mmCIF file of C-alpha atoms in Angstrom:
data_model
loop_
_atom_site.group_PDB
_atom_site.id
_atom_site.type_symbol
_atom_site.label_atom_id
_atom_site.label_comp_id
_atom_site.label_asym_id
_atom_site.label_seq_id
_atom_site.Cartn_x
_atom_site.Cartn_y
_atom_site.Cartn_z
ATOM 1 C CA UNK A 762 -60.023 15.656 97.873
ATOM 2 C CA UNK A 763 -57.780 14.290 95.038
ATOM 3 C CA UNK A 764 -54.178 14.902 95.404
ATOM 4 C CA UNK A 765 -52.662 18.018 93.831
ATOM 5 C CA UNK A 766 -51.085 17.296 90.459
ATOM 6 C CA UNK A 767 -47.493 17.927 90.517
ATOM 7 C CA UNK A 768 -45.969 20.804 88.302
ATOM 8 C CA UNK A 769 -44.920 19.616 84.947
ATOM 9 C CA UNK A 770 -41.078 19.458 84.426
ATOM 10 C CA UNK A 771 -39.807 22.206 82.042
ATOM 11 C CA UNK A 772 -39.143 20.695 78.462
ATOM 12 C CA UNK A 773 -35.604 20.657 77.234
ATOM 13 C CA UNK A 774 -35.063 20.719 73.553
ATOM 14 C CA UNK A 775 -31.556 20.303 71.829
ATOM 15 C CA UNK A 776 -32.290 22.980 69.487
ATOM 16 C CA UNK A 777 -32.778 26.728 69.986
ATOM 17 C CA UNK A 778 -35.860 28.507 69.260
ATOM 18 C CA UNK A 779 -35.924 29.862 65.698
ATOM 19 C CA UNK A 780 -36.676 33.640 65.576
ATOM 20 C CA UNK A 781 -35.701 34.485 61.996
ATOM 21 C CA UNK A 782 -37.520 34.323 58.827
ATOM 22 C CA UNK A 783 -39.038 31.209 57.179
ATOM 23 C CA UNK A 784 -36.567 28.237 56.577
ATOM 24 C CA UNK A 785 -36.369 27.286 52.862
ATOM 25 C CA UNK A 786 -32.719 26.058 52.782
ATOM 26 C CA UNK A 787 -32.376 22.647 54.175
ATOM 27 C CA UNK A 788 -28.768 23.283 54.992
ATOM 28 C CA UNK A 789 -29.946 25.844 57.626
ATOM 29 C CA UNK A 790 -32.269 23.393 59.440
ATOM 30 C CA UNK A 791 -31.332 22.610 62.911
ATOM 31 C CA UNK A 792 -29.622 19.194 63.586
ATOM 32 C CA UNK A 793 -32.044 16.390 63.363
ATOM 33 C CA UNK A 794 -34.491 18.125 61.270
ATOM 34 C CA UNK A 795 -35.159 17.689 57.534
ATOM 35 C CA UNK A 796 -37.594 19.132 54.988
ATOM 36 C CA UNK A 797 -40.215 16.656 55.358
ATOM 37 C CA UNK A 798 -41.176 17.410 59.013
ATOM 38 C CA UNK A 799 -44.790 16.978 59.465
ATOM 39 C CA UNK A 800 -45.211 20.408 61.403
ATOM 40 C CA UNK A 801 -43.422 22.323 58.753
ATOM 41 C CA UNK A 802 -45.781 24.525 56.515
ATOM 42 C CA UNK A 803 -46.053 24.040 52.837
ATOM 43 C CA UNK A 804 -45.279 27.859 52.489
ATOM 44 C CA UNK A 805 -41.931 27.628 54.430
ATOM 45 C CA UNK A 806 -40.761 25.072 51.714
ATOM 46 C CA UNK A 807 -41.461 27.354 48.803
ATOM 47 C CA UNK A 808 -38.741 29.422 47.278
ATOM 48 C CA UNK A 809 -38.637 32.522 45.017
ATOM 49 C CA UNK A 810 -40.030 31.514 41.604
ATOM 50 C CA UNK A 811 -41.839 28.310 42.901
ATOM 51 C CA UNK A 812 -45.328 29.655 42.720
ATOM 52 C CA UNK A 813 -46.034 27.770 39.330
ATOM 53 C CA UNK A 814 -44.231 24.642 40.436
ATOM 54 C CA UNK A 815 -46.100 21.600 41.692
ATOM 55 C CA UNK A 816 -45.647 20.361 45.320
ATOM 56 C CA UNK A 817 -43.773 17.143 44.286
ATOM 57 C CA UNK A 818 -41.262 19.252 42.303
ATOM 58 C CA UNK A 819 -40.676 21.451 45.294
ATOM 59 C CA UNK A 820 -39.994 18.525 47.541
ATOM 60 C CA UNK A 821 -37.656 17.118 44.896
ATOM 61 C CA UNK A 822 -35.819 20.600 44.730
ATOM 62 C CA UNK A 823 -35.240 20.356 48.414
ATOM 63 C CA UNK A 824 -34.019 16.681 48.191
ATOM 64 C CA UNK A 825 -31.609 17.649 45.462
ATOM 65 C CA UNK A 826 -30.197 20.662 47.178
ATOM 66 C CA UNK A 827 -29.618 18.526 50.284
ATOM 67 C CA UNK A 828 -27.617 16.065 48.030
ATOM 68 C CA UNK A 829 -25.638 18.903 46.467
ATOM 69 C CA UNK A 830 -24.698 20.049 50.040
ATOM 70 C CA UNK A 831 -23.625 16.735 51.253
ATOM 71 C CA UNK A 832 -21.677 15.907 47.924
ATOM 72 C CA UNK A 833 -19.936 19.361 48.017
ATOM 73 C CA UNK A 834 -18.770 18.677 51.605
ATOM 74 C CA UNK A 835 -18.104 14.852 51.515
ATOM 75 C CA UNK A 836 -16.763 14.543 48.047
ATOM 76 C CA UNK A 837 -18.263 13.675 44.598
ATOM 77 C CA UNK A 838 -16.573 10.273 43.754
ATOM 78 C CA UNK A 839 -19.147 9.451 41.039
ATOM 79 C CA UNK A 840 -19.415 12.935 39.354
ATOM 80 C CA UNK A 841 -22.952 13.533 40.425
ATOM 81 C CA UNK A 842 -22.741 17.302 41.035
ATOM 82 C CA UNK A 843 -22.938 18.502 37.279
ATOM 83 C CA UNK A 844 -26.230 16.446 36.806
ATOM 84 C CA UNK A 845 -27.675 17.516 40.242
ATOM 85 C CA UNK A 846 -26.864 21.238 39.349
ATOM 86 C CA UNK A 847 -28.461 21.042 35.921
ATOM 87 C CA UNK A 848 -31.649 19.102 37.138
ATOM 88 C CA UNK A 849 -32.080 21.821 39.885
ATOM 89 C CA UNK A 850 -31.821 24.572 37.250
ATOM 90 C CA UNK A 851 -34.289 22.880 35.020
ATOM 91 C CA UNK A 852 -36.788 22.368 37.867
ATOM 92 C CA UNK A 853 -36.511 26.044 39.005
ATOM 93 C CA UNK A 854 -36.822 27.484 35.698
ATOM 94 C CA UNK A 855 -39.880 25.371 34.841
ATOM 95 C CA UNK A 856 -38.152 23.549 32.058
ATOM 96 C CA UNK A 857 -38.753 20.174 33.972
ATOM 97 C CA UNK A 858 -41.388 19.010 36.273
ATOM 98 C CA UNK A 859 -42.022 15.877 38.335
ATOM 99 C CA UNK A 860 -44.486 13.503 36.519
ATOM 100 C CA UNK A 861 -44.833 10.202 38.455
ATOM 101 C CA UNK A 862 -44.089 7.257 36.128
ATOM 102 C CA UNK A 863 -41.881 9.360 33.716
ATOM 103 C CA UNK A 864 -38.050 9.686 33.931
ATOM 104 C CA UNK A 865 -35.293 11.754 32.023
ATOM 105 C CA UNK A 866 -31.839 10.593 31.601
ATOM 106 C CA UNK A 867 -28.819 13.109 32.241
ATOM 107 C CA UNK A 868 -25.078 12.680 31.350
ATOM 108 C CA UNK A 869 -22.523 15.079 32.717
ATOM 109 C CA UNK A 870 -24.941 17.966 33.234
ATOM 110 C CA UNK A 871 -26.792 17.637 30.050
ATOM 111 C CA UNK A 872 -30.229 16.180 29.323
ATOM 112 C CA UNK A 873 -30.436 13.318 26.976
ATOM 113 C CA UNK A 874 -34.092 13.010 26.352
ATOM 114 C CA UNK A 875 -37.704 14.091 27.089
ATOM 115 C CA UNK A 876 -39.765 12.551 29.854
ATOM 116 C CA UNK A 877 -40.589 8.974 29.171
ATOM 117 C CA UNK A 878 -41.567 5.715 31.005
ATOM 118 C CA UNK A 879 -38.473 3.870 32.509
ATOM 119 C CA UNK A 880 -37.407 0.976 30.529
ATOM 120 C CA UNK A 881 -34.443 -1.228 31.597
ATOM 121 C CA UNK A 882 -33.277 -2.158 28.001
ATOM 122 C CA UNK A 883 -33.274 1.641 27.084
ATOM 123 C CA UNK A 884 -31.331 2.482 30.479
ATOM 124 C CA UNK A 885 -28.853 -0.173 29.547
ATOM 125 C CA UNK A 886 -28.433 1.126 26.087
ATOM 126 C CA UNK A 887 -27.981 4.617 27.228
ATOM 127 C CA UNK A 888 -25.570 3.616 29.830
ATOM 128 C CA UNK A 889 -23.573 1.537 27.347
ATOM 129 C CA UNK A 890 -23.449 4.218 24.787
ATOM 130 C CA UNK A 891 -22.121 6.888 26.988
ATOM 131 C CA UNK A 892 -19.562 4.426 28.518
ATOM 132 C CA UNK A 893 -19.576 5.934 31.706
ATOM 133 C CA UNK A 894 -20.856 4.472 34.969
ATOM 134 C CA UNK A 895 -20.252 7.601 36.880
ATOM 135 C CA UNK A 896 -21.822 10.505 35.004
ATOM 136 C CA UNK A 897 -25.232 8.946 34.064
ATOM 137 C CA UNK A 898 -28.325 9.840 36.086
ATOM 138 C CA UNK A 899 -31.892 8.802 36.042
ATOM 139 C CA UNK A 900 -34.227 11.535 37.173
ATOM 140 C CA UNK A 901 -37.802 10.645 38.132
ATOM 141 C CA UNK A 902 -37.681 7.259 39.717
ATOM 142 C CA UNK A 903 -40.093 6.998 42.710
ATOM 143 C CA UNK A 904 -37.611 5.365 44.875
ATOM 144 C CA UNK A 905 -37.192 8.091 47.662
ATOM 145 C CA UNK A 906 -39.969 6.552 49.827
ATOM 146 C CA UNK A 907 -39.515 5.856 53.454
ATOM 147 C CA UNK A 908 -36.898 3.337 54.126
ATOM 148 C CA UNK A 909 -37.092 0.273 56.242
ATOM 149 C CA UNK A 910 -37.231 0.676 60.055
ATOM 150 C CA UNK A 911 -35.779 -2.584 61.566
ATOM 151 C CA UNK A 912 -35.019 -3.587 65.077
ATOM 152 C CA UNK A 913 -34.353 -6.785 66.824
ATOM 153 C CA UNK A 914 -35.372 -7.220 70.505
ATOM 154 C CA UNK A 915 -34.126 -10.542 72.436
ATOM 155 C CA UNK A 916 -36.115 -11.630 75.568
ATOM 156 C CA UNK A 917 -34.005 -13.890 77.420
ATOM 157 C CA UNK A 918 -34.956 -15.746 80.725
ATOM 158 C CA UNK A 919 -33.255 -15.210 83.934
ATOM 159 C CA UNK A 920 -29.982 -17.377 84.272
ATOM 160 C CA UNK A 921 -31.719 -19.396 87.197
ATOM 161 C CA UNK A 922 -34.624 -20.547 84.983
ATOM 162 C CA UNK A 923 -32.614 -22.359 82.309
ATOM 163 C CA UNK A 924 -35.460 -24.128 80.969
ATOM 164 C CA UNK A 925 -37.455 -21.184 79.678
ATOM 165 C CA UNK A 926 -37.457 -20.307 76.132
ATOM 166 C CA UNK A 927 -35.302 -17.506 74.848
ATOM 167 C CA UNK A 928 -37.065 -15.255 72.166
ATOM 168 C CA UNK A 929 -35.641 -12.815 69.380
ATOM 169 C CA UNK A 930 -38.450 -10.659 68.036
ATOM 170 C CA UNK A 931 -37.519 -8.903 64.788
ATOM 171 C CA UNK A 932 -39.485 -5.722 63.911
ATOM 172 C CA UNK A 933 -39.650 -3.723 60.668
ATOM 173 C CA UNK A 934 -42.249 -1.612 58.876
ATOM 174 C CA UNK A 935 -44.211 -3.566 56.131
ATOM 175 C CA UNK A 936 -44.119 -2.658 52.372
ATOM 176 C CA UNK A 937 -40.133 -2.222 51.943
ATOM 177 C CA UNK A 938 -40.069 -0.446 48.572
ATOM 178 C CA UNK A 939 -36.469 -1.596 47.652
ATOM 179 C CA UNK A 940 -33.809 -4.000 47.811
ATOM 180 C CA UNK A 941 -30.548 -3.113 49.607
ATOM 181 C CA UNK A 942 -27.066 -4.492 49.988
ATOM 182 C CA UNK A 943 -23.613 -3.339 51.163
ATOM 183 C CA UNK A 944 -20.748 -1.990 49.207
ATOM 184 C CA UNK A 945 -18.736 -4.988 50.661
ATOM 185 C CA UNK A 946 -21.381 -7.385 49.048
ATOM 186 C CA UNK A 947 -20.866 -5.559 45.861
ATOM 187 C CA UNK A 948 -17.227 -5.854 45.899
ATOM 188 C CA UNK A 949 -17.494 -9.556 46.769
ATOM 189 C CA UNK A 950 -19.768 -10.114 43.813
ATOM 190 C CA UNK A 951 -17.545 -8.302 41.385
ATOM 191 C CA UNK A 952 -14.553 -10.576 42.385
ATOM 192 C CA UNK A 953 -11.057 -9.884 43.049
ATOM 193 C CA UNK A 954 -10.368 -7.455 40.272
ATOM 194 C CA UNK A 955 -13.562 -5.485 41.022
ATOM 195 C CA UNK A 956 -14.915 -3.387 38.031
ATOM 196 C CA UNK A 957 -11.351 -2.653 36.694
ATOM 197 C CA UNK A 958 -11.372 -5.189 33.912
ATOM 198 C CA UNK A 959 -14.930 -6.602 33.999
ATOM 199 C CA UNK A 960 -18.259 -4.923 33.529
ATOM 200 C CA UNK A 961 -19.104 -1.729 35.450
ATOM 201 C CA UNK A 962 -22.217 -1.817 37.612
ATOM 202 C CA UNK A 963 -24.638 0.700 36.105
ATOM 203 C CA UNK A 964 -25.516 3.431 38.699
ATOM 204 C CA UNK A 965 -28.926 4.666 38.199
ATOM 205 C CA UNK A 966 -29.104 7.580 40.635
ATOM 206 C CA UNK A 967 -28.762 8.912 44.051
ATOM 207 C CA UNK A 968 -31.903 9.377 46.263
ATOM 208 C CA UNK A 969 -32.843 10.376 49.900
ATOM 209 C CA UNK A 970 -34.838 8.109 52.044
ATOM 210 C CA UNK A 971 -36.600 8.729 55.352
ATOM 211 C CA UNK A 972 -35.538 6.559 58.132
ATOM 212 C CA UNK A 973 -36.360 6.696 62.012
ATOM 213 C CA UNK A 974 -32.916 8.412 62.468
ATOM 214 C CA UNK A 975 -33.536 11.094 59.763
ATOM 215 C CA UNK A 976 -32.844 11.320 55.991
ATOM 216 C CA UNK A 977 -30.129 9.253 54.316
ATOM 217 C CA UNK A 978 -28.819 9.599 50.826
ATOM 218 C CA UNK A 979 -27.674 6.378 49.010
ATOM 219 C CA UNK A 980 -26.738 5.359 45.613
ATOM 220 C CA UNK A 981 -29.132 3.141 43.570
ATOM 221 C CA UNK A 982 -27.726 0.533 41.177
ATOM 222 C CA UNK A 983 -29.089 -1.849 38.775
ATOM 223 C CA UNK A 984 -28.790 -5.668 39.886
ATOM 224 C CA UNK A 985 -30.168 -8.886 38.612
ATOM 225 C CA UNK A 986 -31.670 -11.222 41.118
ATOM 226 C CA UNK A 987 -33.139 -14.789 41.333
ATOM 227 C CA UNK A 988 -34.797 -17.045 43.894
ATOM 228 C CA UNK A 989 -33.180 -20.503 44.843
ATOM 229 C CA UNK A 990 -34.832 -23.339 46.386
ATOM 230 C CA UNK A 991 -33.357 -25.552 49.246
ATOM 231 C CA UNK A 992 -31.491 -27.364 46.652
ATOM 232 C CA UNK A 993 -29.927 -24.129 45.329
ATOM 233 C CA UNK A 994 -31.811 -24.665 42.052
ATOM 234 C CA UNK A 995 -33.107 -21.577 40.356
ATOM 235 C CA UNK A 996 -36.904 -20.983 40.663
ATOM 236 C CA UNK A 997 -37.240 -17.820 38.755
ATOM 237 C CA UNK A 998 -35.627 -16.134 35.795
ATOM 238 C CA UNK A 999 -32.906 -13.490 36.474
ATOM 239 C CA UNK A 1000 -34.724 -10.202 36.939
ATOM 240 C CA UNK A 1001 -33.471 -6.675 36.896
ATOM 241 C CA UNK A 1002 -34.292 -4.397 39.776
ATOM 242 C CA UNK A 1003 -33.098 -1.219 41.633
ATOM 243 C CA UNK A 1004 -31.118 -1.801 44.662
ATOM 244 C CA UNK A 1005 -30.024 0.533 47.390
ATOM 245 C CA UNK A 1006 -26.249 0.369 48.062
ATOM 246 C CA UNK A 1007 -25.403 0.924 51.861
ATOM 247 C CA UNK A 1008 -21.837 2.147 52.572
ATOM 248 C CA UNK A 1009 -19.307 -0.096 54.196
ATOM 249 C CA UNK A 1010 -19.825 -3.943 54.860
ATOM 250 C CA UNK A 1011 -22.353 -5.681 56.911
ATOM 251 C CA UNK A 1012 -21.392 -6.383 60.452
ATOM 252 C CA UNK A 1013 -23.018 -8.104 63.461
ATOM 253 C CA UNK A 1014 -26.155 -6.421 64.399
ATOM 254 C CA UNK A 1015 -26.034 -4.067 61.543
ATOM 255 C CA UNK A 1016 -29.105 -3.266 59.540
ATOM 256 C CA UNK A 1017 -29.879 -6.314 57.570
ATOM 257 C CA UNK A 1018 -29.763 -6.747 53.739
ATOM 258 C CA UNK A 1019 -33.364 -6.476 52.466
ATOM 259 C CA UNK A 1020 -34.961 -8.192 49.546
ATOM 260 C CA UNK A 1021 -37.594 -5.617 49.099
ATOM 261 C CA UNK A 1022 -40.583 -6.553 47.016
ATOM 262 C CA UNK A 1023 -38.775 -8.995 44.663
ATOM 263 C CA UNK A 1024 -40.430 -12.172 46.388
ATOM 264 C CA UNK A 1025 -43.888 -10.817 45.871
ATOM 265 C CA UNK A 1026 -43.045 -9.729 42.268
ATOM 266 C CA UNK A 1027 -41.625 -13.136 41.291
ATOM 267 C CA UNK A 1028 -43.682 -15.605 43.303
ATOM 268 C CA UNK A 1029 -47.257 -16.124 44.090
ATOM 269 C CA UNK A 1030 -47.497 -15.365 47.895
ATOM 270 C CA UNK A 1031 -50.496 -16.167 49.984
ATOM 271 C CA UNK A 1032 -51.615 -16.796 53.571
ATOM 272 C CA UNK A 1033 -53.796 -19.385 55.055
ATOM 273 C CA UNK A 1034 -54.971 -18.106 58.504
ATOM 274 C CA UNK A 1035 -55.976 -20.877 61.072
ATOM 275 C CA UNK A 1036 -54.538 -23.861 58.757
#
């Protein structure tokens, strides 16, 4: 006769059981939860007046509301709140919808144009015309995808067996959608005077990315990159791309800086298995 299965231990959850009405406000979610949870019903994310809105628009509204809450509590150094509030009003009233591949430009709470494909030259012209690297916002760029999940595992031998190999295994999800650097890197690139007397770095927008540790909100800037060979000679032309700006400076064992898809975009990359 097989042994009797031991009783299952009682589950412990860090959150209390929700007994109220459906949650539609991201600010009221339990700690560690976000609006993209797989087990949330679509109807739970709807809000009054959203019956005619697309699912992409509803998701974007929740992302913007989360950004609005964060900026209101942490401070709005780059004057993003007027644009976020105006974009939210446009989405909820049906004056704006999310169309993949089309963007709109906003400045200090006012929409500048109708939806159109994103163009770097146009973005730079608008940014230069309004002469404000803070109050400009590009809405509609599809850069709020899953962020990279990175980890490093070191497998070292016992001290007795000194001739064994020490391995470091780096893990990350494939298909990283964007480049990322730290604010400390940007400060170094701008030089000792920063952006006070030199050119200002165009800030494209803010966006929320999903990580293994939950959603994070980051600024996205325009940056030009190239690829150097071993002799530090330029292999490709300078190319404009969006770049996620992580807070602070890089430290040992921090999340690494990421090149995103830029290598695949600029170089022919192929693999040759078994060769």
